[in-house]
Amino acid sequence: MAKLLNKLSSPVGLNFVQFLDEEVITQSGCFIVTLTYVPKNFCVGVESVHEYFSELNKLEFSSEVLSDKIAQDFYEQLEPQQVQVEVSQRLFGMNIIATSSMENGDN
């Protein structure tokens, strides 16, 4: 799925990028996803992020696994200085929030 991300050259002076999607739907339910990254050489366009999130609807994830998968996919494709993903979902009357992050040098 990471191959869906269309890398673009990062504009000079771009320090921070954040995407917020309030309806990432998977077979496990509906999630709110906040993706934040600090670009190094590459960034990604909104159409590419939308397509990536749309492909998640074919899979089944918990909040924890989903946050980790998105962070890993974006880290591997864009090679940013840092990426952080927060995924939240309401289940059984509880709000579940899972955060995954990777920084340059993480595996």
PDB file of N, CA and C in Angstrom:
ATOM      1  N   MET A   1       0.803  -1.199   0.000  1.00  0.00           N
ATOM      2  CA  MET A   1       0.000   0.000   0.000  1.00  0.00           C
ATOM      3  C   MET A   1       0.846   1.264   0.000  1.00  0.00           C
ATOM      4  N   ALA A   2       2.034   1.174   0.573  1.00  0.00           N
ATOM      5  CA  ALA A   2       2.898   2.357   0.617  1.00  0.00           C
ATOM      6  C   ALA A   2       3.225   2.835  -0.788  1.00  0.00           C
ATOM      7  N   LYS A   3       3.182   1.935  -1.752  1.00  0.00           N
ATOM      8  CA  LYS A   3       3.499   2.318  -3.131  1.00  0.00           C
ATOM      9  C   LYS A   3       2.468   3.287  -3.703  1.00  0.00           C
ATOM     10  N   LEU A   4       1.306   3.403  -3.052  1.00  0.00           N
ATOM     11  CA  LEU A   4       0.294   4.352  -3.501  1.00  0.00           C
ATOM     12  C   LEU A   4       0.721   5.797  -3.266  1.00  0.00           C
ATOM     13  N   LEU A   5       1.691   5.992  -2.383  1.00  0.00           N
ATOM     14  CA  LEU A   5       2.117   7.344  -2.030  1.00  0.00           C
ATOM     15  C   LEU A   5       3.011   7.905  -3.132  1.00  0.00           C
ATOM     16  N   ASN A   6       2.566   8.984  -3.734  1.00  0.00           N
ATOM     17  CA  ASN A   6       3.297   9.634  -4.817  1.00  0.00           C
ATOM     18  C   ASN A   6       4.240  10.676  -4.223  1.00  0.00           C
ATOM     19  N   LYS A   7       5.539  10.375  -4.240  1.00  0.00           N
ATOM     20  CA  LYS A   7       6.530  11.292  -3.670  1.00  0.00           C
ATOM     21  C   LYS A   7       6.736  12.499  -4.571  1.00  0.00           C
ATOM     22  N   LEU A   8       6.798  13.651  -3.945  1.00  0.00           N
ATOM     23  CA  LEU A   8       7.094  14.905  -4.623  1.00  0.00           C
ATOM     24  C   LEU A   8       8.319  15.522  -3.960  1.00  0.00           C
ATOM     25  N   SER A   9       9.088  16.290  -4.706  1.00  0.00           N
ATOM     26  CA  SER A   9      10.211  17.005  -4.097  1.00  0.00           C
ATOM     27  C   SER A   9       9.663  17.999  -3.079  1.00  0.00           C
ATOM     28  N   SER A  10      10.287  18.012  -1.936  1.00  0.00           N
ATOM     29  CA  SER A  10       9.837  18.910  -0.870  1.00  0.00           C
ATOM     30  C   SER A  10      10.281  20.339  -1.173  1.00  0.00           C
ATOM     31  N   PRO A  11       9.353  21.301  -1.154  1.00  0.00           N
ATOM     32  CA  PRO A  11       9.729  22.698  -1.412  1.00  0.00           C
ATOM     33  C   PRO A  11      10.711  23.213  -0.356  1.00  0.00           C
ATOM     34  N   VAL A  12      11.604  24.078  -0.768  1.00  0.00           N
ATOM     35  CA  VAL A  12      12.557  24.675   0.155  1.00  0.00           C
ATOM     36  C   VAL A  12      11.772  25.445   1.216  1.00  0.00           C
ATOM     37  N   GLY A  13      12.130  25.257   2.453  1.00  0.00           N
ATOM     38  CA  GLY A  13      11.477  25.968   3.540  1.00  0.00           C
ATOM     39  C   GLY A  13      10.261  25.267   4.124  1.00  0.00           C
ATOM     40  N   LEU A  14       9.847  24.124   3.554  1.00  0.00           N
ATOM     41  CA  LEU A  14       8.716  23.382   4.103  1.00  0.00           C
ATOM     42  C   LEU A  14       9.173  22.666   5.364  1.00  0.00           C
ATOM     43  N   ASN A  15       8.596  23.035   6.501  1.00  0.00           N
ATOM     44  CA  ASN A  15       9.063  22.521   7.784  1.00  0.00           C
ATOM     45  C   ASN A  15       8.158  21.463   8.402  1.00  0.00           C
ATOM     46  N   PHE A  16       6.883  21.447   8.014  1.00  0.00           N
ATOM     47  CA  PHE A  16       5.913  20.661   8.762  1.00  0.00           C
ATOM     48  C   PHE A  16       4.686  20.420   7.887  1.00  0.00           C
ATOM     49  N   VAL A  17       4.183  19.191   7.878  1.00  0.00           N
ATOM     50  CA  VAL A  17       2.984  18.868   7.107  1.00  0.00           C
ATOM     51  C   VAL A  17       2.048  18.066   8.005  1.00  0.00           C
ATOM     52  N   GLN A  18       0.756  18.397   7.949  1.00  0.00           N
ATOM     53  CA  GLN A  18      -0.220  17.649   8.744  1.00  0.00           C
ATOM     54  C   GLN A  18      -1.471  17.392   7.918  1.00  0.00           C
ATOM     55  N   PHE A  19      -1.949  16.139   7.976  1.00  0.00           N
ATOM     56  CA  PHE A  19      -3.202  15.747   7.345  1.00  0.00           C
ATOM     57  C   PHE A  19      -4.136  15.263   8.442  1.00  0.00           C
ATOM     58  N   LEU A  20      -5.386  15.667   8.373  1.00  0.00           N
ATOM     59  CA  LEU A  20      -6.406  15.198   9.310  1.00  0.00           C
ATOM     60  C   LEU A  20      -7.554  14.632   8.490  1.00  0.00           C
ATOM     61  N   ASP A  21      -7.846  13.364   8.700  1.00  0.00           N
ATOM     62  CA  ASP A  21      -8.969  12.722   8.014  1.00  0.00           C
ATOM     63  C   ASP A  21      -9.912  12.198   9.087  1.00  0.00           C
ATOM     64  N   GLU A  22     -11.128  12.687   9.089  1.00  0.00           N
ATOM     65  CA  GLU A  22     -12.092  12.321  10.124  1.00  0.00           C
ATOM     66  C   GLU A  22     -12.921  11.100   9.769  1.00  0.00           C
ATOM     67  N   GLU A  23     -12.670  10.501   8.615  1.00  0.00           N
ATOM     68  CA  GLU A  23     -13.450   9.329   8.211  1.00  0.00           C
ATOM     69  C   GLU A  23     -12.588   8.315   7.467  1.00  0.00           C
ATOM     70  N   VAL A  24     -11.604   7.757   8.144  1.00  0.00           N
ATOM     71  CA  VAL A  24     -10.853   6.656   7.567  1.00  0.00           C
ATOM     72  C   VAL A  24     -11.610   5.386   7.947  1.00  0.00           C
ATOM     73  N   ILE A  25     -12.174   4.742   6.946  1.00  0.00           N
ATOM     74  CA  ILE A  25     -13.051   3.597   7.194  1.00  0.00           C
ATOM     75  C   ILE A  25     -12.326   2.318   6.806  1.00  0.00           C
ATOM     76  N   THR A  26     -12.277   1.378   7.750  1.00  0.00           N
ATOM     77  CA  THR A  26     -11.717   0.055   7.492  1.00  0.00           C
ATOM     78  C   THR A  26     -12.799  -0.961   7.831  1.00  0.00           C
ATOM     79  N   GLN A  27     -12.483  -2.224   7.682  1.00  0.00           N
ATOM     80  CA  GLN A  27     -13.447  -3.258   8.055  1.00  0.00           C
ATOM     81  C   GLN A  27     -13.656  -3.291   9.568  1.00  0.00           C
ATOM     82  N   SER A  28     -12.770  -2.625  10.324  1.00  0.00           N
ATOM     83  CA  SER A  28     -12.889  -2.584  11.784  1.00  0.00           C
ATOM     84  C   SER A  28     -13.695  -1.393  12.274  1.00  0.00           C
ATOM     85  N   GLY A  29     -14.088  -0.497  11.389  1.00  0.00           N
ATOM     86  CA  GLY A  29     -14.863   0.658  11.800  1.00  0.00           C
ATOM     87  C   GLY A  29     -14.329   1.952  11.221  1.00  0.00           C
ATOM     88  N   CYS A  30     -14.763   3.046  11.814  1.00  0.00           N
ATOM     89  CA  CYS A  30     -14.392   4.377  11.350  1.00  0.00           C
ATOM     90  C   CYS A  30     -13.392   4.995  12.330  1.00  0.00           C
ATOM     91  N   PHE A  31     -12.328   5.570  11.788  1.00  0.00           N
ATOM     92  CA  PHE A  31     -11.260   6.141  12.595  1.00  0.00           C
ATOM     93  C   PHE A  31     -11.042   7.605  12.217  1.00  0.00           C
ATOM     94  N   ILE A  32     -10.499   8.353  13.156  1.00  0.00           N
ATOM     95  CA  ILE A  32      -9.988   9.689  12.885  1.00  0.00           C
ATOM     96  C   ILE A  32      -8.475   9.566  12.880  1.00  0.00           C
ATOM     97  N   VAL A  33      -7.850  10.003  11.800  1.00  0.00           N
ATOM     98  CA  VAL A  33      -6.402   9.871  11.662  1.00  0.00           C
ATOM     99  C   VAL A  33      -5.773  11.250  11.489  1.00  0.00           C
ATOM    100  N   THR A  34      -4.777  11.531  12.320  1.00  0.00           N
ATOM    101  CA  THR A  34      -3.963  12.732  12.163  1.00  0.00           C
ATOM    102  C   THR A  34      -2.548  12.280  11.841  1.00  0.00           C
ATOM    103  N   LEU A  35      -2.081  12.644  10.675  1.00  0.00           N
ATOM    104  CA  LEU A  35      -0.740  12.298  10.201  1.00  0.00           C
ATOM    105  C   LEU A  35       0.083  13.577  10.163  1.00  0.00           C
ATOM    106  N   THR A  36       1.206  13.578  10.861  1.00  0.00           N
ATOM    107  CA  THR A  36       2.084  14.733  10.897  1.00  0.00           C
ATOM    108  C   THR A  36       3.490  14.272  10.548  1.00  0.00           C
ATOM    109  N   TYR A  37       4.160  15.015   9.661  1.00  0.00           N
ATOM    110  CA  TYR A  37       5.549  14.659   9.382  1.00  0.00           C
ATOM    111  C   TYR A  37       6.383  15.898   9.111  1.00  0.00           C
ATOM    112  N   VAL A  38       7.673  15.728   9.369  1.00  0.00           N
ATOM    113  CA  VAL A  38       8.670  16.766   9.093  1.00  0.00           C
ATOM    114  C   VAL A  38       9.448  16.267   7.884  1.00  0.00           C
ATOM    115  N   PRO A  39       9.235  16.878   6.718  1.00  0.00           N
ATOM    116  CA  PRO A  39       9.864  16.367   5.498  1.00  0.00           C
ATOM    117  C   PRO A  39      11.378  16.585   5.491  1.00  0.00           C
ATOM    118  N   LYS A  40      12.034  15.703   4.769  1.00  0.00           N
ATOM    119  CA  LYS A  40      13.469  15.856   4.537  1.00  0.00           C
ATOM    120  C   LYS A  40      13.644  16.265   3.079  1.00  0.00           C
ATOM    121  N   ASN A  41      13.516  15.317   2.180  1.00  0.00           N
ATOM    122  CA  ASN A  41      13.651  15.602   0.745  1.00  0.00           C
ATOM    123  C   ASN A  41      12.340  15.475  -0.022  1.00  0.00           C
ATOM    124  N   PHE A  42      11.382  14.758   0.580  1.00  0.00           N
ATOM    125  CA  PHE A  42      10.147  14.458  -0.136  1.00  0.00           C
ATOM    126  C   PHE A  42       8.914  14.824   0.685  1.00  0.00           C
ATOM    127  N   CYS A  43       7.835  15.111  -0.033  1.00  0.00           N
ATOM    128  CA  CYS A  43       6.522  15.284   0.581  1.00  0.00           C
ATOM    129  C   CYS A  43       5.533  14.497  -0.273  1.00  0.00           C
ATOM    130  N   VAL A  44       4.272  14.550   0.091  1.00  0.00           N
ATOM    131  CA  VAL A  44       3.262  13.788  -0.625  1.00  0.00           C
ATOM    132  C   VAL A  44       2.032  14.672  -0.800  1.00  0.00           C
ATOM    133  N   GLY A  45       1.358  14.521  -1.928  1.00  0.00           N
ATOM    134  CA  GLY A  45       0.181  15.332  -2.212  1.00  0.00           C
ATOM    135  C   GLY A  45      -1.081  14.782  -1.568  1.00  0.00           C
ATOM    136  N   VAL A  46      -2.057  15.633  -1.405  1.00  0.00           N
ATOM    137  CA  VAL A  46      -3.302  15.262  -0.737  1.00  0.00           C
ATOM    138  C   VAL A  46      -4.035  14.156  -1.498  1.00  0.00           C
ATOM    139  N   GLU A  47      -3.976  14.157  -2.823  1.00  0.00           N
ATOM    140  CA  GLU A  47      -4.657  13.111  -3.594  1.00  0.00           C
ATOM    141  C   GLU A  47      -4.073  11.746  -3.282  1.00  0.00           C
ATOM    142  N   SER A  48      -2.765  11.694  -3.135  1.00  0.00           N
ATOM    143  CA  SER A  48      -2.080  10.454  -2.827  1.00  0.00           C
ATOM    144  C   SER A  48      -2.443   9.952  -1.428  1.00  0.00           C
ATOM    145  N   VAL A  49      -2.528  10.866  -0.466  1.00  0.00           N
ATOM    146  CA  VAL A  49      -2.918  10.492   0.895  1.00  0.00           C
ATOM    147  C   VAL A  49      -4.361   9.997   0.910  1.00  0.00           C
ATOM    148  N   HIS A  50      -5.231  10.671   0.177  1.00  0.00           N
ATOM    149  CA  HIS A  50      -6.633  10.255   0.088  1.00  0.00           C
ATOM    150  C   HIS A  50      -6.742   8.840  -0.493  1.00  0.00           C
ATOM    151  N   GLU A  51      -6.021   8.576  -1.551  1.00  0.00           N
ATOM    152  CA  GLU A  51      -6.040   7.245  -2.169  1.00  0.00           C
ATOM    153  C   GLU A  51      -5.504   6.189  -1.207  1.00  0.00           C
ATOM    154  N   TYR A  52      -4.435   6.518  -0.516  1.00  0.00           N
ATOM    155  CA  TYR A  52      -3.851   5.593   0.471  1.00  0.00           C
ATOM    156  C   TYR A  52      -4.883   5.261   1.554  1.00  0.00           C
ATOM    157  N   PHE A  53      -5.509   6.284   2.143  1.00  0.00           N
ATOM    158  CA  PHE A  53      -6.504   6.057   3.187  1.00  0.00           C
ATOM    159  C   PHE A  53      -7.702   5.272   2.650  1.00  0.00           C
ATOM    160  N   SER A  54      -8.088   5.512   1.412  1.00  0.00           N
ATOM    161  CA  SER A  54      -9.211   4.781   0.813  1.00  0.00           C
ATOM    162  C   SER A  54      -8.908   3.293   0.692  1.00  0.00           C
ATOM    163  N   GLU A  55      -7.669   2.944   0.436  1.00  0.00           N
ATOM    164  CA  GLU A  55      -7.282   1.538   0.308  1.00  0.00           C
ATOM    165  C   GLU A  55      -7.362   0.794   1.644  1.00  0.00           C
ATOM    166  N   LEU A  56      -7.322   1.533   2.748  1.00  0.00           N
ATOM    167  CA  LEU A  56      -7.390   0.896   4.060  1.00  0.00           C
ATOM    168  C   LEU A  56      -8.738   0.227   4.307  1.00  0.00           C
ATOM    169  N   ASN A  57      -9.776   0.632   3.557  1.00  0.00           N
ATOM    170  CA  ASN A  57     -11.108   0.078   3.797  1.00  0.00           C
ATOM    171  C   ASN A  57     -11.193  -1.413   3.483  1.00  0.00           C
ATOM    172  N   LYS A  58     -10.210  -1.944   2.810  1.00  0.00           N
ATOM    173  CA  LYS A  58     -10.210  -3.360   2.462  1.00  0.00           C
ATOM    174  C   LYS A  58      -9.618  -4.219   3.577  1.00  0.00           C
ATOM    175  N   LEU A  59      -9.046  -3.559   4.608  1.00  0.00           N
ATOM    176  CA  LEU A  59      -8.307  -4.274   5.644  1.00  0.00           C
ATOM    177  C   LEU A  59      -8.955  -4.111   7.007  1.00  0.00           C
ATOM    178  N   GLU A  60      -8.556  -4.957   7.933  1.00  0.00           N
ATOM    179  CA  GLU A  60      -9.091  -4.905   9.289  1.00  0.00           C
ATOM    180  C   GLU A  60      -7.948  -4.578  10.255  1.00  0.00           C
ATOM    181  N   PHE A  61      -8.111  -3.505  11.028  1.00  0.00           N
ATOM    182  CA  PHE A  61      -7.069  -3.046  11.934  1.00  0.00           C
ATOM    183  C   PHE A  61      -7.653  -2.626  13.269  1.00  0.00           C
ATOM    184  N   SER A  62      -6.850  -2.746  14.316  1.00  0.00           N
ATOM    185  CA  SER A  62      -7.150  -2.058  15.574  1.00  0.00           C
ATOM    186  C   SER A  62      -6.532  -0.668  15.472  1.00  0.00           C
ATOM    187  N   SER A  63      -6.891   0.228  16.363  1.00  0.00           N
ATOM    188  CA  SER A  63      -6.312   1.577  16.364  1.00  0.00           C
ATOM    189  C   SER A  63      -4.794   1.514  16.470  1.00  0.00           C
ATOM    190  N   GLU A  64      -4.313   0.637  17.346  1.00  0.00           N
ATOM    191  CA  GLU A  64      -2.871   0.527  17.577  1.00  0.00           C
ATOM    192  C   GLU A  64      -2.129   0.060  16.331  1.00  0.00           C
ATOM    193  N   VAL A  65      -2.654  -0.968  15.696  1.00  0.00           N
ATOM    194  CA  VAL A  65      -2.001  -1.512  14.496  1.00  0.00           C
ATOM    195  C   VAL A  65      -2.094  -0.513  13.342  1.00  0.00           C
ATOM    196  N   LEU A  66      -3.231   0.144  13.218  1.00  0.00           N
ATOM    197  CA  LEU A  66      -3.415   1.112  12.138  1.00  0.00           C
ATOM    198  C   LEU A  66      -2.445   2.280  12.267  1.00  0.00           C
ATOM    199  N   SER A  67      -2.278   2.818  13.479  1.00  0.00           N
ATOM    200  CA  SER A  67      -1.351   3.944  13.654  1.00  0.00           C
ATOM    201  C   SER A  67       0.070   3.523  13.303  1.00  0.00           C
ATOM    202  N   ASP A  68       0.460   2.317  13.704  1.00  0.00           N
ATOM    203  CA  ASP A  68       1.808   1.836  13.410  1.00  0.00           C
ATOM    204  C   ASP A  68       2.008   1.592  11.919  1.00  0.00           C
ATOM    205  N   LYS A  69       1.011   1.015  11.252  1.00  0.00           N
ATOM    206  CA  LYS A  69       1.128   0.742   9.810  1.00  0.00           C
ATOM    207  C   LYS A  69       1.286   2.032   9.013  1.00  0.00           C
ATOM    208  N   ILE A  70       0.452   3.022   9.308  1.00  0.00           N
ATOM    209  CA  ILE A  70       0.527   4.288   8.578  1.00  0.00           C
ATOM    210  C   ILE A  70       1.876   4.956   8.818  1.00  0.00           C
ATOM    211  N   ALA A  71       2.326   4.982  10.058  1.00  0.00           N
ATOM    212  CA  ALA A  71       3.627   5.593  10.370  1.00  0.00           C
ATOM    213  C   ALA A  71       4.754   4.892   9.613  1.00  0.00           C
ATOM    214  N   GLN A  72       4.747   3.567   9.616  1.00  0.00           N
ATOM    215  CA  GLN A  72       5.794   2.823   8.907  1.00  0.00           C
ATOM    216  C   GLN A  72       5.743   3.069   7.401  1.00  0.00           C
ATOM    217  N   ASP A  73       4.550   3.030   6.814  1.00  0.00           N
ATOM    218  CA  ASP A  73       4.424   3.235   5.368  1.00  0.00           C
ATOM    219  C   ASP A  73       4.935   4.618   4.956  1.00  0.00           C
ATOM    220  N   PHE A  74       4.533   5.647   5.690  1.00  0.00           N
ATOM    221  CA  PHE A  74       4.971   6.997   5.343  1.00  0.00           C
ATOM    222  C   PHE A  74       6.468   7.172   5.592  1.00  0.00           C
ATOM    223  N   TYR A  75       6.971   6.574   6.658  1.00  0.00           N
ATOM    224  CA  TYR A  75       8.399   6.674   6.963  1.00  0.00           C
ATOM    225  C   TYR A  75       9.233   5.996   5.871  1.00  0.00           C
ATOM    226  N   GLU A  76       8.816   4.812   5.456  1.00  0.00           N
ATOM    227  CA  GLU A  76       9.559   4.073   4.433  1.00  0.00           C
ATOM    228  C   GLU A  76       9.533   4.775   3.086  1.00  0.00           C
ATOM    229  N   GLN A  77       8.393   5.345   2.701  1.00  0.00           N
ATOM    230  CA  GLN A  77       8.270   5.960   1.386  1.00  0.00           C
ATOM    231  C   GLN A  77       8.867   7.361   1.307  1.00  0.00           C
ATOM    232  N   LEU A  78       8.642   8.172   2.333  1.00  0.00           N
ATOM    233  CA  LEU A  78       9.054   9.584   2.259  1.00  0.00           C
ATOM    234  C   LEU A  78      10.405   9.855   2.907  1.00  0.00           C
ATOM    235  N   GLU A  79      10.855   8.945   3.769  1.00  0.00           N
ATOM    236  CA  GLU A  79      12.110   9.123   4.496  1.00  0.00           C
ATOM    237  C   GLU A  79      12.166  10.496   5.174  1.00  0.00           C
ATOM    238  N   PRO A  80      11.120  10.843   5.941  1.00  0.00           N
ATOM    239  CA  PRO A  80      11.093  12.161   6.589  1.00  0.00           C
ATOM    240  C   PRO A  80      12.014  12.189   7.801  1.00  0.00           C
ATOM    241  N   GLN A  81      12.220  13.376   8.339  1.00  0.00           N
ATOM    242  CA  GLN A  81      12.976  13.491   9.580  1.00  0.00           C
ATOM    243  C   GLN A  81      12.179  12.870  10.720  1.00  0.00           C
ATOM    244  N   GLN A  82      10.876  13.052  10.668  1.00  0.00           N
ATOM    245  CA  GLN A  82       9.994  12.508  11.707  1.00  0.00           C
ATOM    246  C   GLN A  82       8.602  12.321  11.136  1.00  0.00           C
ATOM    247  N   VAL A  83       7.906  11.291  11.612  1.00  0.00           N
ATOM    248  CA  VAL A  83       6.497  11.080  11.278  1.00  0.00           C
ATOM    249  C   VAL A  83       5.770  10.653  12.553  1.00  0.00           C
ATOM    250  N   GLN A  84       4.572  11.180  12.725  1.00  0.00           N
ATOM    251  CA  GLN A  84       3.741  10.796  13.862  1.00  0.00           C
ATOM    252  C   GLN A  84       2.314  10.609  13.375  1.00  0.00           C
ATOM    253  N   VAL A  85       1.686   9.537  13.837  1.00  0.00           N
ATOM    254  CA  VAL A  85       0.318   9.228  13.439  1.00  0.00           C
ATOM    255  C   VAL A  85      -0.504   8.983  14.702  1.00  0.00           C
ATOM    256  N   GLU A  86      -1.617   9.703  14.784  1.00  0.00           N
ATOM    257  CA  GLU A  86      -2.554   9.490  15.883  1.00  0.00           C
ATOM    258  C   GLU A  86      -3.852   8.976  15.291  1.00  0.00           C
ATOM    259  N   VAL A  87      -4.331   7.857  15.819  1.00  0.00           N
ATOM    260  CA  VAL A  87      -5.567   7.248  15.352  1.00  0.00           C
ATOM    261  C   VAL A  87      -6.522   7.163  16.538  1.00  0.00           C
ATOM    262  N   SER A  88      -7.737   7.657  16.351  1.00  0.00           N
ATOM    263  CA  SER A  88      -8.718   7.558  17.429  1.00  0.00           C
ATOM    264  C   SER A  88      -9.994   6.921  16.906  1.00  0.00           C
ATOM    265  N   GLN A  89     -10.661   6.237  17.814  1.00  0.00           N
ATOM    266  CA  GLN A  89     -11.895   5.533  17.491  1.00  0.00           C
ATOM    267  C   GLN A  89     -12.734   5.436  18.764  1.00  0.00           C
ATOM    268  N   ARG A  90     -14.027   5.479  18.614  1.00  0.00           N
ATOM    269  CA  ARG A  90     -14.926   5.306  19.758  1.00  0.00           C
ATOM    270  C   ARG A  90     -15.554   3.918  19.665  1.00  0.00           C
ATOM    271  N   LEU A  91     -15.314   3.108  20.705  1.00  0.00           N
ATOM    272  CA  LEU A  91     -15.859   1.752  20.768  1.00  0.00           C
ATOM    273  C   LEU A  91     -16.388   1.483  22.167  1.00  0.00           C
ATOM    274  N   PHE A  92     -17.547   0.891  22.263  1.00  0.00           N
ATOM    275  CA  PHE A  92     -18.112   0.486  23.551  1.00  0.00           C
ATOM    276  C   PHE A  92     -18.135   1.636  24.552  1.00  0.00           C
ATOM    277  N   GLY A  93     -18.406   2.840  24.063  1.00  0.00           N
ATOM    278  CA  GLY A  93     -18.485   4.003  24.928  1.00  0.00           C
ATOM    279  C   GLY A  93     -17.145   4.577  25.355  1.00  0.00           C
ATOM    280  N   MET A  94     -16.051   4.052  24.825  1.00  0.00           N
ATOM    281  CA  MET A  94     -14.713   4.541  25.175  1.00  0.00           C
ATOM    282  C   MET A  94     -14.031   5.145  23.959  1.00  0.00           C
ATOM    283  N   ASN A  95     -13.253   6.187  24.184  1.00  0.00           N
ATOM    284  CA  ASN A  95     -12.400   6.737  23.138  1.00  0.00           C
ATOM    285  C   ASN A  95     -11.055   6.038  23.201  1.00  0.00           C
ATOM    286  N   ILE A  96     -10.634   5.502  22.096  1.00  0.00           N
ATOM    287  CA  ILE A  96      -9.329   4.842  22.009  1.00  0.00           C
ATOM    288  C   ILE A  96      -8.444   5.728  21.158  1.00  0.00           C
ATOM    289  N   ILE A  97      -7.275   6.089  21.681  1.00  0.00           N
ATOM    290  CA  ILE A  97      -6.320   6.907  20.938  1.00  0.00           C
ATOM    291  C   ILE A  97      -4.990   6.173  20.945  1.00  0.00           C
ATOM    292  N   ALA A  98      -4.460   5.914  19.749  1.00  0.00           N
ATOM    293  CA  ALA A  98      -3.166   5.250  19.606  1.00  0.00           C
ATOM    294  C   ALA A  98      -2.256   6.155  18.795  1.00  0.00           C
ATOM    295  N   THR A  99      -1.025   6.327  19.265  1.00  0.00           N
ATOM    296  CA  THR A  99      -0.058   7.189  18.589  1.00  0.00           C
ATOM    297  C   THR A  99       1.207   6.384  18.295  1.00  0.00           C
ATOM    298  N   SER A 100       1.671   6.481  17.059  1.00  0.00           N
ATOM    299  CA  SER A 100       2.944   5.874  16.644  1.00  0.00           C
ATOM    300  C   SER A 100       3.803   6.947  16.043  1.00  0.00           C
ATOM    301  N   SER A 101       5.102   6.903  16.326  1.00  0.00           N
ATOM    302  CA  SER A 101       6.001   7.872  15.717  1.00  0.00           C
ATOM    303  C   SER A 101       7.327   7.215  15.387  1.00  0.00           C
ATOM    304  N   MET A 102       7.979   7.767  14.388  1.00  0.00           N
ATOM    305  CA  MET A 102       9.299   7.315  13.960  1.00  0.00           C
ATOM    306  C   MET A 102      10.129   8.532  13.640  1.00  0.00           C
ATOM    307  N   GLU A 103      11.406   8.452  13.999  1.00  0.00           N
ATOM    308  CA  GLU A 103      12.337   9.537  13.692  1.00  0.00           C
ATOM    309  C   GLU A 103      13.489   8.977  12.905  1.00  0.00           C
ATOM    310  N   ASN A 104      14.188   9.853  12.209  1.00  0.00           N
ATOM    311  CA  ASN A 104      15.337   9.468  11.438  1.00  0.00           C
ATOM    312  C   ASN A 104      16.264   8.611  12.292  1.00  0.00           C
ATOM    313  N   GLY A 105      16.558   7.406  11.823  1.00  0.00           N
ATOM    314  CA  GLY A 105      17.413   6.504  12.566  1.00  0.00           C
ATOM    315  C   GLY A 105      16.646   5.344  13.193  1.00  0.00           C
ATOM    316  N   ASP A 106      15.293   5.436  13.259  1.00  0.00           N
ATOM    317  CA  ASP A 106      14.478   4.336  13.771  1.00  0.00           C
ATOM    318  C   ASP A 106      14.403   3.234  12.725  1.00  0.00           C
ATOM    319  N   ASN A 107      14.128   2.034  13.156  1.00  0.00           N
ATOM    320  CA  ASN A 107      13.943   0.922  12.213  1.00  0.00           C
ATOM    321  C   ASN A 107      12.501   0.705  11.908  1.00  0.00           C
TER     322      ASN A 107
END
